[in-house]
PDB file of C-alpha atoms in Angstrom:
ATOM      1  CA  MET A   1       3.538 -31.129  -2.830  1.00  0.00           C
ATOM      2  CA  ASN A   2      -0.212 -31.175  -2.237  1.00  0.00           C
ATOM      3  CA  HIS A   3      -2.074 -29.649  -5.187  1.00  0.00           C
ATOM      4  CA  GLY A   4      -5.524 -30.410  -3.811  1.00  0.00           C
ATOM      5  CA  ILE A   5      -8.341 -27.904  -3.662  1.00  0.00           C
ATOM      6  CA  ASN A   6      -7.703 -27.181   0.011  1.00  0.00           C
ATOM      7  CA  ALA A   7      -3.948 -26.707  -0.420  1.00  0.00           C
ATOM      8  CA  GLU A   8      -2.617 -23.677   1.393  1.00  0.00           C
ATOM      9  CA  PRO A   9      -0.965 -21.016  -0.782  1.00  0.00           C
ATOM     10  CA  LEU A  10       2.826 -20.813  -0.578  1.00  0.00           C
ATOM     11  CA  VAL A  11       2.487 -17.077  -0.061  1.00  0.00           C
ATOM     12  CA  PHE A  12      -0.451 -15.054   1.199  1.00  0.00           C
ATOM     13  CA  ARG A  13      -0.189 -11.368   2.124  1.00  0.00           C
ATOM     14  CA  GLN A  14      -2.805  -8.698   2.769  1.00  0.00           C
ATOM     15  CA  LEU A  15      -2.538  -4.950   3.197  1.00  0.00           C
ATOM     16  CA  ALA A  16      -5.062  -2.218   3.918  1.00  0.00           C
ATOM     17  CA  LEU A  17      -3.574   1.078   2.775  1.00  0.00           C
ATOM     18  CA  PRO A  18      -4.671   4.664   3.275  1.00  0.00           C
ATOM     19  CA  SER A  19      -5.576   6.525   0.075  1.00  0.00           C
ATOM     20  CA  ASP A  20      -2.294   8.410   0.041  1.00  0.00           C
ATOM     21  CA  VAL A  21       0.226   8.248  -2.809  1.00  0.00           C
ATOM     22  CA  ASN A  22       2.949   7.517  -0.234  1.00  0.00           C
ATOM     23  CA  SER A  23       1.268   4.119   0.258  1.00  0.00           C
ATOM     24  CA  ILE A  24       2.920   3.058  -3.000  1.00  0.00           C
ATOM     25  CA  HIS A  25       6.193   2.592  -1.069  1.00  0.00           C
ATOM     26  CA  THR A  26       4.510   0.058   1.239  1.00  0.00           C
ATOM     27  CA  VAL A  27       3.281  -1.928  -1.764  1.00  0.00           C
ATOM     28  CA  GLU A  28       6.721  -1.836  -3.395  1.00  0.00           C
ATOM     29  CA  LYS A  29       8.257  -3.302  -0.230  1.00  0.00           C
ATOM     30  CA  LEU A  30       5.614  -6.030  -0.146  1.00  0.00           C
ATOM     31  CA  VAL A  31       6.303  -6.995  -3.779  1.00  0.00           C
ATOM     32  CA  GLU A  32      10.037  -7.089  -3.031  1.00  0.00           C
ATOM     33  CA  GLU A  33       9.442  -9.377  -0.019  1.00  0.00           C
ATOM     34  CA  VAL A  34       7.279 -11.756  -2.051  1.00  0.00           C
ATOM     35  CA  ARG A  35       9.857 -11.816  -4.849  1.00  0.00           C
ATOM     36  CA  ALA A  36      12.638 -12.659  -2.350  1.00  0.00           C
ATOM     37  CA  GLU A  37      10.541 -15.473  -0.904  1.00  0.00           C
ATOM     38  CA  LEU A  38       9.528 -16.971  -4.262  1.00  0.00           C
ATOM     39  CA  GLU A  39      12.704 -16.086  -6.169  1.00  0.00           C
ATOM     40  CA  PHE A  40      11.001 -15.328  -9.476  1.00  0.00           C
ATOM     41  CA  LYS A  41      12.864 -13.899 -12.469  1.00  0.00           C
ATOM     42  CA  ASP A  42      13.862 -10.249 -12.952  1.00  0.00           C
ATOM     43  CA  ASP A  43      11.555  -9.686 -15.922  1.00  0.00           C
ATOM     44  CA  VAL A  44       8.549 -11.091 -14.037  1.00  0.00           C
ATOM     45  CA  PHE A  45       9.469  -9.001 -10.991  1.00  0.00           C
ATOM     46  CA  ALA A  46       9.576  -5.853 -13.133  1.00  0.00           C
ATOM     47  CA  ASN A  47       6.176  -6.647 -14.667  1.00  0.00           C
ATOM     48  CA  VAL A  48       4.620  -7.343 -11.263  1.00  0.00           C
ATOM     49  CA  MET A  49       6.090  -4.189  -9.728  1.00  0.00           C
ATOM     50  CA  VAL A  50       4.918  -1.858 -12.498  1.00  0.00           C
ATOM     51  CA  ALA A  51       1.452  -3.431 -12.791  1.00  0.00           C
ATOM     52  CA  VAL A  52       0.809  -3.494  -9.032  1.00  0.00           C
ATOM     53  CA  THR A  53       1.995   0.056  -8.405  1.00  0.00           C
ATOM     54  CA  GLU A  54      -0.114   1.252 -11.344  1.00  0.00           C
ATOM     55  CA  ALA A  55      -3.204  -0.528 -10.002  1.00  0.00           C
ATOM     56  CA  VAL A  56      -2.725   0.814  -6.470  1.00  0.00           C
ATOM     57  CA  ASN A  57      -2.074   4.317  -7.801  1.00  0.00           C
ATOM     58  CA  ASN A  58      -5.281   4.115  -9.882  1.00  0.00           C
ATOM     59  CA  SER A  59      -7.226   2.991  -6.804  1.00  0.00           C
ATOM     60  CA  ILE A  60      -5.851   5.868  -4.732  1.00  0.00           C
ATOM     61  CA  MET A  61      -6.172   8.605  -7.357  1.00  0.00           C
ATOM     62  CA  HIS A  62      -9.199   7.600  -9.446  1.00  0.00           C
ATOM     63  CA  GLY A  63     -11.083   5.096  -7.283  1.00  0.00           C
ATOM     64  CA  ASN A  64     -10.880   6.663  -3.843  1.00  0.00           C
ATOM     65  CA  GLN A  65      -9.941  10.134  -5.154  1.00  0.00           C
ATOM     66  CA  GLN A  66      -7.310  10.435  -2.398  1.00  0.00           C
ATOM     67  CA  ASP A  67     -10.068  10.375   0.237  1.00  0.00           C
ATOM     68  CA  GLN A  68      -8.112   9.578   3.424  1.00  0.00           C
ATOM     69  CA  THR A  69     -11.185   7.918   4.965  1.00  0.00           C
ATOM     70  CA  LYS A  70     -11.147   5.236   2.249  1.00  0.00           C
ATOM     71  CA  LYS A  71      -8.760   2.302   2.000  1.00  0.00           C
ATOM     72  CA  VAL A  72      -7.109   0.360  -0.792  1.00  0.00           C
ATOM     73  CA  TYR A  73      -6.843  -3.370  -0.118  1.00  0.00           C
ATOM     74  CA  VAL A  74      -4.067  -5.487  -1.610  1.00  0.00           C
ATOM     75  CA  GLU A  75      -3.885  -9.291  -1.570  1.00  0.00           C
ATOM     76  CA  ILE A  76      -1.018 -11.295  -2.977  1.00  0.00           C
ATOM     77  CA  GLU A  77      -1.134 -15.069  -3.060  1.00  0.00           C
ATOM     78  CA  THR A  78       0.328 -17.961  -4.957  1.00  0.00           C
ATOM     79  CA  VAL A  79      -1.994 -20.145  -6.991  1.00  0.00           C
ATOM     80  CA  GLY A  80      -0.312 -23.507  -7.225  1.00  0.00           C
ATOM     81  CA  SER A  81       3.447 -23.386  -7.531  1.00  0.00           C
ATOM     82  CA  TYR A  82       3.801 -21.244 -10.621  1.00  0.00           C
ATOM     83  CA  ARG A  83       1.256 -18.434 -10.527  1.00  0.00           C
ATOM     84  CA  LEU A  84       0.887 -15.270  -8.492  1.00  0.00           C
ATOM     85  CA  MET A  85      -2.562 -13.687  -8.053  1.00  0.00           C
ATOM     86  CA  ILE A  86      -2.723 -10.050  -7.016  1.00  0.00           C
ATOM     87  CA  ARG A  87      -5.983  -8.344  -6.099  1.00  0.00           C
ATOM     88  CA  ILE A  88      -6.401  -4.613  -5.568  1.00  0.00           C
ATOM     89  CA  HIS A  89      -9.762  -3.370  -4.299  1.00  0.00           C
ATOM     90  CA  ASP A  90     -10.797   0.190  -3.529  1.00  0.00           C
ATOM     91  CA  GLU A  91     -13.803   1.832  -1.895  1.00  0.00           C
ATOM     92  CA  GLY A  92     -14.528   4.267  -4.726  1.00  0.00           C
ATOM     93  CA  PRO A  93     -17.598   4.419  -6.973  1.00  0.00           C
ATOM     94  CA  GLY A  94     -16.015   2.147  -9.592  1.00  0.00           C
ATOM     95  CA  PHE A  95     -15.885   2.546 -13.352  1.00  0.00           C
ATOM     96  CA  ASN A  96     -16.771   0.689 -16.514  1.00  0.00           C
ATOM     97  CA  PRO A  97     -13.528  -0.636 -18.020  1.00  0.00           C
ATOM     98  CA  VAL A  98     -15.228  -0.915 -21.425  1.00  0.00           C
ATOM     99  CA  SER A  99     -15.655   2.872 -21.394  1.00  0.00           C
ATOM    100  CA  LEU A 100     -11.895   3.482 -21.324  1.00  0.00           C
ATOM    101  CA  PRO A 101     -10.480   4.778 -24.593  1.00  0.00           C
ATOM    102  CA  ASP A 102      -8.010   2.543 -26.426  1.00  0.00           C
ATOM    103  CA  PRO A 103      -4.684   4.309 -25.778  1.00  0.00           C
ATOM    104  CA  THR A 104      -3.197   2.703 -28.900  1.00  0.00           C
ATOM    105  CA  ALA A 105      -5.811   4.180 -31.254  1.00  0.00           C
ATOM    106  CA  PRO A 106      -4.359   7.016 -33.364  1.00  0.00           C
ATOM    107  CA  GLU A 107      -6.907   9.550 -32.055  1.00  0.00           C
ATOM    108  CA  ASN A 108      -5.914   8.754 -28.435  1.00  0.00           C
ATOM    109  CA  ILE A 109      -2.110   8.682 -28.692  1.00  0.00           C
ATOM    110  CA  GLY A 110      -1.725  12.133 -27.121  1.00  0.00           C
ATOM    111  CA  LYS A 111      -4.585  11.818 -24.643  1.00  0.00           C
ATOM    112  CA  PRO A 112      -4.384  10.632 -21.042  1.00  0.00           C
ATOM    113  CA  GLY A 113      -6.767   7.951 -19.855  1.00  0.00           C
ATOM    114  CA  GLY A 114      -6.798   4.202 -20.210  1.00  0.00           C
ATOM    115  CA  ARG A 115      -3.019   3.823 -20.346  1.00  0.00           C
ATOM    116  CA  GLY A 116      -2.654   2.296 -16.872  1.00  0.00           C
ATOM    117  CA  VAL A 117      -5.280  -0.388 -17.413  1.00  0.00           C
ATOM    118  CA  PHE A 118      -3.831  -1.122 -20.867  1.00  0.00           C
ATOM    119  CA  LEU A 119      -0.360  -1.443 -19.331  1.00  0.00           C
ATOM    120  CA  MET A 120      -1.595  -3.775 -16.575  1.00  0.00           C
ATOM    121  CA  GLY A 121      -3.166  -5.984 -19.236  1.00  0.00           C
ATOM    122  CA  GLN A 122       0.081  -6.095 -21.213  1.00  0.00           C
ATOM    123  CA  LEU A 123       2.303  -6.834 -18.200  1.00  0.00           C
ATOM    124  CA  SER A 124       0.140  -9.472 -16.508  1.00  0.00           C
ATOM    125  CA  ASP A 125      -0.737 -12.886 -17.878  1.00  0.00           C
ATOM    126  CA  LYS A 126      -4.400 -12.282 -17.078  1.00  0.00           C
ATOM    127  CA  LEU A 127      -6.226  -9.100 -16.060  1.00  0.00           C
ATOM    128  CA  THR A 128      -9.771  -9.094 -14.686  1.00  0.00           C
ATOM    129  CA  ILE A 129     -11.658  -6.010 -13.546  1.00  0.00           C
ATOM    130  CA  SER A 130     -14.798  -6.727 -11.552  1.00  0.00           C
ATOM    131  CA  ASP A 131     -17.086  -5.390  -8.798  1.00  0.00           C
ATOM    132  CA  ASP A 132     -18.142  -2.490 -11.047  1.00  0.00           C
ATOM    133  CA  GLY A 133     -14.503  -1.531 -11.581  1.00  0.00           C
ATOM    134  CA  LYS A 134     -13.500  -1.544  -7.913  1.00  0.00           C
ATOM    135  CA  MET A 135     -11.594  -4.864  -8.049  1.00  0.00           C
ATOM    136  CA  THR A 136      -8.538  -5.494 -10.202  1.00  0.00           C
ATOM    137  CA  GLU A 137      -7.134  -9.025 -10.360  1.00  0.00           C
ATOM    138  CA  MET A 138      -3.866  -9.782 -12.103  1.00  0.00           C
ATOM    139  CA  MET A 139      -2.374 -13.214 -12.617  1.00  0.00           C
ATOM    140  CA  PHE A 140       1.345 -13.637 -13.272  1.00  0.00           C
ATOM    141  CA  ASN A 141       3.089 -16.835 -14.318  1.00  0.00           C
ATOM    142  CA  ILE A 142       6.188 -16.990 -12.161  1.00  0.00           C
TER     143      ILE A 142
END
């Protein structure tokens, strides 16, 4: 197998979704297709599915505020033979991830907010939020 810099990914998929909660079903199907192609383990599949649907839901609800004129973009690609990179980008105003409350702090246990990003960080092997909070990148070891 060619592991050079210009090596093509084993899997590369892109979606542009309307900011509608029903778009989650399209993303779920995409994750299932990628899993079937790469044959990664059940526990990794569960982590990917939950983290990706959470990220897309956040982009629809919080990023684009369900504005039907705005899109959510999803990219899934393999990085080498053993890692899956997933990028979710929205057209909203963004947010500062540092400003999110720690959902594990005693004073925040009963409060909403920050749980989805915390969960994505726990389920993925690496979570990066960039572009002023409009881009979420998650790396999974498969």
